[in-house]
mmCIF file of C-alpha atoms and ligand atoms in Angstrom:
data_model
loop_
_atom_site.group_PDB
_atom_site.id
_atom_site.type_symbol
_atom_site.label_atom_id
_atom_site.label_comp_id
_atom_site.label_asym_id
_atom_site.label_seq_id
_atom_site.Cartn_x
_atom_site.Cartn_y
_atom_site.Cartn_z
ATOM 1 C CA UNK A 1 12.556 3.533 21.109
ATOM 2 C CA UNK A 2 12.872 2.661 17.425
ATOM 3 C CA UNK A 3 9.665 2.876 15.425
ATOM 4 C CA UNK A 4 10.453 -0.590 14.072
ATOM 5 C CA UNK A 5 8.688 -1.802 17.258
ATOM 6 C CA UNK A 6 5.761 0.581 16.828
ATOM 7 C CA UNK A 7 2.494 -1.392 17.181
ATOM 8 C CA UNK A 8 1.215 0.468 14.114
ATOM 9 C CA UNK A 9 3.847 -1.319 11.998
ATOM 10 C CA UNK A 10 2.411 -4.607 10.715
ATOM 11 C CA UNK A 11 4.996 -6.801 9.017
ATOM 12 C CA UNK A 12 3.530 -9.813 7.282
ATOM 13 C CA UNK A 13 4.880 -13.113 8.486
ATOM 14 C CA UNK A 14 3.438 -15.623 6.080
ATOM 15 C CA UNK A 15 5.215 -18.247 3.970
ATOM 16 C CA UNK A 16 3.168 -17.458 0.844
ATOM 17 C CA UNK A 17 4.111 -13.773 1.045
ATOM 18 C CA UNK A 18 7.803 -14.554 1.698
ATOM 19 C CA UNK A 19 7.854 -16.964 -1.264
ATOM 20 C CA UNK A 20 6.200 -14.536 -3.646
ATOM 21 C CA UNK A 21 8.343 -11.561 -2.560
ATOM 22 C CA UNK A 22 11.462 -13.670 -3.173
ATOM 23 C CA UNK A 23 10.248 -14.395 -6.714
ATOM 24 C CA UNK A 24 9.480 -10.702 -7.180
ATOM 25 C CA UNK A 25 13.011 -9.692 -6.147
ATOM 26 C CA UNK A 26 14.748 -11.954 -8.670
ATOM 27 C CA UNK A 27 16.288 -9.935 -11.495
ATOM 28 C CA UNK A 28 15.218 -12.617 -14.018
ATOM 29 C CA UNK A 29 11.515 -12.198 -13.193
ATOM 30 C CA UNK A 30 9.867 -10.826 -16.338
ATOM 31 C CA UNK A 31 7.280 -8.044 -16.551
ATOM 32 C CA UNK A 32 4.284 -10.364 -16.853
ATOM 33 C CA UNK A 33 5.262 -12.429 -13.818
ATOM 34 C CA UNK A 34 6.249 -9.312 -11.861
ATOM 35 C CA UNK A 35 2.806 -7.807 -12.431
ATOM 36 C CA UNK A 36 1.087 -11.040 -11.423
ATOM 37 C CA UNK A 37 3.174 -11.348 -8.249
ATOM 38 C CA UNK A 38 2.574 -7.730 -7.215
ATOM 39 C CA UNK A 39 -1.144 -8.368 -7.544
ATOM 40 C CA UNK A 40 -1.074 -11.640 -5.576
ATOM 41 C CA UNK A 41 1.004 -10.109 -2.767
ATOM 42 C CA UNK A 42 -1.240 -7.019 -2.639
ATOM 43 C CA UNK A 43 -4.244 -9.286 -2.148
ATOM 44 C CA UNK A 44 -2.657 -11.006 0.836
ATOM 45 C CA UNK A 45 -1.409 -7.817 2.516
ATOM 46 C CA UNK A 46 -4.752 -6.184 1.742
ATOM 47 C CA UNK A 47 -6.508 -8.987 3.619
ATOM 48 C CA UNK A 48 -4.525 -8.098 6.752
ATOM 49 C CA UNK A 49 -4.867 -4.348 6.269
ATOM 50 C CA UNK A 50 -8.671 -4.649 6.193
ATOM 51 C CA UNK A 51 -8.903 -6.862 9.280
ATOM 52 C CA UNK A 52 -10.244 -4.082 11.531
ATOM 53 C CA UNK A 53 -12.740 -2.469 9.146
ATOM 54 C CA UNK A 54 -16.036 -1.931 10.966
ATOM 55 C CA UNK A 55 -19.102 -3.903 9.840
ATOM 56 C CA UNK A 56 -22.792 -3.061 9.769
ATOM 57 C CA UNK A 57 -25.368 -5.620 10.838
ATOM 58 C CA UNK A 58 -28.460 -6.350 8.750
ATOM 59 C CA UNK A 59 -31.070 -9.072 8.903
ATOM 60 C CA UNK A 60 -30.807 -11.612 6.065
ATOM 61 C CA UNK A 61 -32.694 -14.763 5.244
ATOM 62 C CA UNK A 62 -31.029 -18.041 4.324
ATOM 63 C CA UNK A 63 -33.114 -20.797 2.681
ATOM 64 C CA UNK A 64 -33.670 -22.084 6.246
ATOM 65 C CA UNK A 65 -34.136 -19.100 8.556
ATOM 66 C CA UNK A 66 -33.539 -15.461 9.324
ATOM 67 C CA UNK A 67 -30.155 -14.506 10.765
ATOM 68 C CA UNK A 68 -27.826 -11.553 11.186
ATOM 69 C CA UNK A 69 -25.570 -10.680 8.259
ATOM 70 C CA UNK A 70 -22.439 -8.513 8.521
ATOM 71 C CA UNK A 71 -21.651 -6.130 5.703
ATOM 72 C CA UNK A 72 -18.941 -3.615 4.900
ATOM 73 C CA UNK A 73 -20.394 -0.131 4.630
ATOM 74 C CA UNK A 74 -19.402 1.691 1.410
ATOM 75 C CA UNK A 75 -16.596 3.484 3.106
ATOM 76 C CA UNK A 76 -13.226 2.620 1.559
ATOM 77 C CA UNK A 77 -11.136 4.630 -0.889
ATOM 78 C CA UNK A 78 -8.100 2.923 -2.389
ATOM 79 C CA UNK A 79 -5.409 5.393 -3.392
ATOM 80 C CA UNK A 80 -2.486 4.134 -5.473
ATOM 81 C CA UNK A 81 0.600 6.336 -5.769
ATOM 82 C CA UNK A 82 1.367 6.479 -9.507
ATOM 83 C CA UNK A 83 2.782 4.656 -11.201
ATOM 84 C CA UNK A 84 3.719 1.541 -9.289
ATOM 85 C CA UNK A 85 0.765 1.614 -6.891
ATOM 86 C CA UNK A 86 -1.507 0.893 -9.870
ATOM 87 C CA UNK A 87 -0.237 -2.687 -9.840
ATOM 88 C CA UNK A 88 -1.960 -3.249 -6.486
ATOM 89 C CA UNK A 89 -5.397 -1.819 -7.305
ATOM 90 C CA UNK A 90 -7.123 -4.731 -9.065
ATOM 91 C CA UNK A 91 -6.289 -7.152 -6.266
ATOM 92 C CA UNK A 92 -7.601 -4.744 -3.647
ATOM 93 C CA UNK A 93 -10.777 -4.239 -5.683
ATOM 94 C CA UNK A 94 -11.256 -8.015 -5.682
ATOM 95 C CA UNK A 95 -11.376 -7.766 -1.887
ATOM 96 C CA UNK A 96 -13.495 -4.595 -1.745
ATOM 97 C CA UNK A 97 -15.367 -4.241 -5.059
ATOM 98 C CA UNK A 98 -17.389 -1.230 -3.859
ATOM 99 C CA UNK A 99 -14.308 0.823 -2.986
ATOM 100 C CA UNK A 100 -13.714 4.145 -4.702
ATOM 101 C CA UNK A 101 -10.278 4.744 -6.230
ATOM 102 C CA UNK A 102 -8.344 8.002 -5.907
ATOM 103 C CA UNK A 103 -5.023 8.593 -7.684
ATOM 104 C CA UNK A 104 -1.983 10.534 -6.521
ATOM 105 C CA UNK A 105 0.802 11.074 -9.065
ATOM 106 C CA UNK A 106 4.279 11.546 -7.610
ATOM 107 C CA UNK A 107 7.739 10.808 -8.899
ATOM 108 C CA UNK A 108 11.056 11.044 -7.100
ATOM 109 C CA UNK A 109 13.442 13.685 -8.341
ATOM 110 C CA UNK A 110 16.486 11.598 -9.307
ATOM 111 C CA UNK A 111 18.925 14.108 -7.721
ATOM 112 C CA UNK A 112 17.185 15.142 -4.519
ATOM 113 C CA UNK A 113 15.011 11.969 -4.091
ATOM 114 C CA UNK A 114 12.215 14.346 -3.060
ATOM 115 C CA UNK A 115 8.694 13.642 -4.376
ATOM 116 C CA UNK A 116 7.346 15.827 -7.194
ATOM 117 C CA UNK A 117 3.549 15.973 -7.524
ATOM 118 C CA UNK A 118 1.966 15.793 -10.974
ATOM 119 C CA UNK A 119 -1.582 14.508 -10.394
ATOM 120 C CA UNK A 120 -4.195 14.238 -7.664
ATOM 121 C CA UNK A 121 -7.790 13.111 -8.163
ATOM 122 C CA UNK A 122 -9.795 11.942 -5.168
ATOM 123 C CA UNK A 123 -13.508 11.167 -4.706
ATOM 124 C CA UNK A 124 -15.515 14.171 -3.414
ATOM 125 C CA UNK A 125 -16.510 12.311 -0.216
ATOM 126 C CA UNK A 126 -12.966 11.119 0.513
ATOM 127 C CA UNK A 127 -12.981 12.726 3.981
ATOM 128 C CA UNK A 128 -15.706 10.281 5.092
ATOM 129 C CA UNK A 129 -13.784 7.214 3.929
ATOM 130 C CA UNK A 130 -11.016 4.981 5.220
ATOM 131 C CA UNK A 131 -8.213 5.558 2.723
ATOM 132 C CA UNK A 132 -5.802 2.751 1.897
ATOM 133 C CA UNK A 133 -2.687 4.156 0.205
ATOM 134 C CA UNK A 134 -1.018 1.653 -2.136
ATOM 135 C CA UNK A 135 2.596 1.652 -3.291
ATOM 136 C CA UNK A 136 4.892 -1.376 -3.610
ATOM 137 C CA UNK A 137 7.920 0.558 -2.303
ATOM 138 C CA UNK A 138 8.516 2.631 0.856
ATOM 139 C CA UNK A 139 12.084 3.906 0.458
ATOM 140 C CA UNK A 140 12.878 7.355 1.939
ATOM 141 C CA UNK A 141 9.176 7.655 2.781
ATOM 142 C CA UNK A 142 8.988 10.999 0.946
ATOM 143 C CA UNK A 143 6.342 9.907 -1.598
ATOM 144 C CA UNK A 144 4.080 8.141 0.898
ATOM 145 C CA UNK A 145 4.396 10.974 3.415
ATOM 146 C CA UNK A 146 3.474 13.572 0.762
ATOM 147 C CA UNK A 147 0.489 11.452 -0.382
ATOM 148 C CA UNK A 148 -0.739 11.111 3.204
ATOM 149 C CA UNK A 149 -0.286 14.876 3.632
ATOM 150 C CA UNK A 150 -2.562 15.554 0.598
ATOM 151 C CA UNK A 151 -5.202 13.230 2.021
ATOM 152 C CA UNK A 152 -5.111 14.919 5.421
ATOM 153 C CA UNK A 153 -5.487 18.347 3.761
ATOM 154 C CA UNK A 154 -8.661 16.969 2.170
ATOM 155 C CA UNK A 155 -9.940 16.069 5.637
ATOM 156 C CA UNK A 156 -9.241 12.314 5.667
ATOM 157 C CA UNK A 157 -8.915 11.021 9.240
ATOM 158 C CA UNK A 158 -8.298 7.292 8.848
ATOM 159 C CA UNK A 159 -5.378 6.332 6.595
ATOM 160 C CA UNK A 160 -3.594 3.010 6.152
ATOM 161 C CA UNK A 161 -0.417 2.576 4.124
ATOM 162 C CA UNK A 162 0.180 -0.718 2.291
ATOM 163 C CA UNK A 163 3.639 -1.457 0.837
ATOM 164 C CA UNK A 164 5.215 -4.668 -0.399
ATOM 165 C CA UNK A 165 8.787 -3.738 0.612
ATOM 166 C CA UNK A 166 9.797 -1.052 3.097
ATOM 167 C CA UNK A 167 13.113 0.372 4.297
ATOM 168 C CA UNK A 168 13.644 1.259 7.985
ATOM 169 C CA UNK A 169 14.351 4.866 6.909
ATOM 170 C CA UNK A 170 10.917 5.164 5.287
ATOM 171 C CA UNK A 171 9.136 3.635 8.257
ATOM 172 C CA UNK A 172 10.797 6.197 10.565
ATOM 173 C CA UNK A 173 9.753 9.098 8.318
ATOM 174 C CA UNK A 174 6.116 7.996 8.152
ATOM 175 C CA UNK A 175 5.801 7.534 11.917
ATOM 176 C CA UNK A 176 7.595 10.842 12.589
ATOM 177 C CA UNK A 177 5.377 12.811 10.180
ATOM 178 C CA UNK A 178 2.167 10.765 10.500
ATOM 179 C CA UNK A 179 2.110 8.892 13.823
ATOM 180 C CA UNK A 180 -1.600 8.144 13.381
ATOM 181 C CA UNK A 181 -1.117 5.961 10.273
ATOM 182 C CA UNK A 182 -0.840 2.164 10.295
ATOM 183 C CA UNK A 183 1.767 0.670 7.932
ATOM 184 C CA UNK A 184 1.333 -2.826 6.451
ATOM 185 C CA UNK A 185 4.550 -4.208 4.959
ATOM 186 C CA UNK A 186 5.105 -7.444 3.073
ATOM 187 C CA UNK A 187 8.739 -7.275 4.171
ATOM 188 C CA UNK A 188 11.046 -4.903 6.050
ATOM 189 C CA UNK A 189 14.364 -4.695 4.186
ATOM 190 C CA UNK A 190 17.862 -3.708 5.380
ATOM 191 C CA UNK A 191 18.492 -0.106 4.331
ATOM 192 C CA UNK A 192 18.768 2.375 1.452
ATOM 193 C CA UNK A 193 21.762 2.658 -0.865
ATOM 194 C CA UNK A 194 23.386 5.961 -1.925
ATOM 195 C CA UNK A 195 20.719 6.420 -4.633
ATOM 196 C CA UNK A 196 17.896 5.895 -2.116
ATOM 197 C CA UNK A 197 17.070 2.459 -3.521
ATOM 198 C CA UNK A 198 16.046 -0.237 -1.075
ATOM 199 C CA UNK A 199 18.562 -3.012 -0.327
ATOM 200 C CA UNK A 200 18.160 -5.836 -1.153
ATOM 201 C CA UNK A 201 14.878 -4.540 -2.630
ATOM 202 C CA UNK A 202 13.795 -5.361 -6.148
ATOM 203 C CA UNK A 203 15.044 -2.382 -8.153
ATOM 204 C CA UNK A 204 12.642 0.147 -9.667
ATOM 205 C CA UNK A 205 9.121 -1.148 -9.092
ATOM 206 C CA UNK A 206 7.419 1.124 -11.662
ATOM 207 C CA UNK A 207 9.889 0.235 -14.403
ATOM 208 C CA UNK A 208 9.669 -3.489 -13.681
ATOM 209 C CA UNK A 209 5.870 -3.390 -13.514
ATOM 210 C CA UNK A 210 5.421 -1.527 -16.797
ATOM 211 C CA UNK A 211 8.467 -2.777 -18.702
ATOM 212 C CA UNK A 212 10.103 0.665 -18.998
ATOM 213 C CA UNK A 213 13.573 -0.311 -17.799
HETATM 214 C C1 PRP B 301 8.849 4.778 -6.526
HETATM 215 C C2 PRP B 301 7.880 3.978 -5.690
HETATM 216 C C3 PRP B 301 7.421 4.982 -4.677
HETATM 217 C C4 PRP B 301 8.669 5.797 -4.455
HETATM 218 C C5 PRP B 301 9.300 5.345 -3.183
HETATM 219 O O1 PRP B 301 8.181 5.566 -7.434
HETATM 220 O O2 PRP B 301 6.833 3.393 -6.432
HETATM 221 O O3 PRP B 301 6.362 5.804 -5.125
HETATM 222 O O4 PRP B 301 9.546 5.544 -5.558
HETATM 223 O O5 PRP B 301 10.386 6.140 -2.887
HETATM 224 P P1 PRP B 301 10.408 7.139 -1.633
HETATM 225 O O6 PRP B 301 9.855 6.374 -0.461
HETATM 226 O O7 PRP B 301 11.869 7.448 -1.499
HETATM 227 O O8 PRP B 301 9.595 8.338 -1.971
HETATM 228 P P2 PRP B 301 8.972 6.445 -8.527
HETATM 229 O O9 PRP B 301 9.258 7.793 -7.980
HETATM 230 O O10 PRP B 301 10.138 5.668 -9.047
HETATM 231 O O11 PRP B 301 7.877 6.651 -9.651
HETATM 232 P P3 PRP B 301 7.196 5.573 -10.619
HETATM 233 O O12 PRP B 301 6.293 4.702 -9.761
HETATM 234 O O13 PRP B 301 6.443 6.411 -11.578
HETATM 235 O O14 PRP B 301 8.290 4.764 -11.267
HETATM 236 N N1 URA B 302 11.550 3.203 -5.708
HETATM 237 C C1 URA B 302 11.636 1.947 -6.210
HETATM 238 O O1 URA B 302 10.908 1.592 -7.150
HETATM 239 N N2 URA B 302 12.558 1.133 -5.680
HETATM 240 C C2 URA B 302 13.343 1.476 -4.664
HETATM 241 O O2 URA B 302 14.157 0.661 -4.215
HETATM 242 C C3 URA B 302 13.232 2.781 -4.158
HETATM 243 C C4 URA B 302 12.325 3.626 -4.695
#
């Protein structure tokens, strides 16, 4: 059966996300607005992606009485894939201010579309954390799969992948190579073009985010 029905694939179905992704796609959307939209969408997908994080109970006292409070243990590591994943970090830190942030630098070789690694810096206790990998685009899946591979080599056991737009080809690659990972997508698009760009997509996310077109 196609992995597009895999229960680990979570496609957001929310009018605010659909509206904001449509604005993001528009070719007229300028860098400032693009950056703002990426952040707003990341916050909403991040809310869903953190829905099953475990909580620790602790007694607290309100002005009226004692009760049980529920708190997130300090257990999350956000890991943007450079460059474009950086645009999602601040929003995710608004949700989880105590999270650590790792960075994985990868770019796609323009001829082969294969990921080339140029940077990797992760917190020393990353293996004990839930890692949320951030990247606006899941195209061939090569970059996200390589990033997840690095994390697994460092001993990470619980990994979630958060993308704003994904292609069916990328979803298939992630589930084939990493069937234990949950994918959270703002939108599942149609397919890749001959240059491995997502259709209809939004073009090059890193260039649009940083104004390097
Ligand atoms: C883009 C995007 C992903 C990757 C997706 O990055 O942000 O990291 O391509 O493509 P894939 O699924 O086929 O690997 P890019 O390589 O353009 O680097 P950049 O973010 O530095 O622009
Ligand atoms: N990377 C992007 O930024 N956009 C795509 O459509 C594919 C890869």
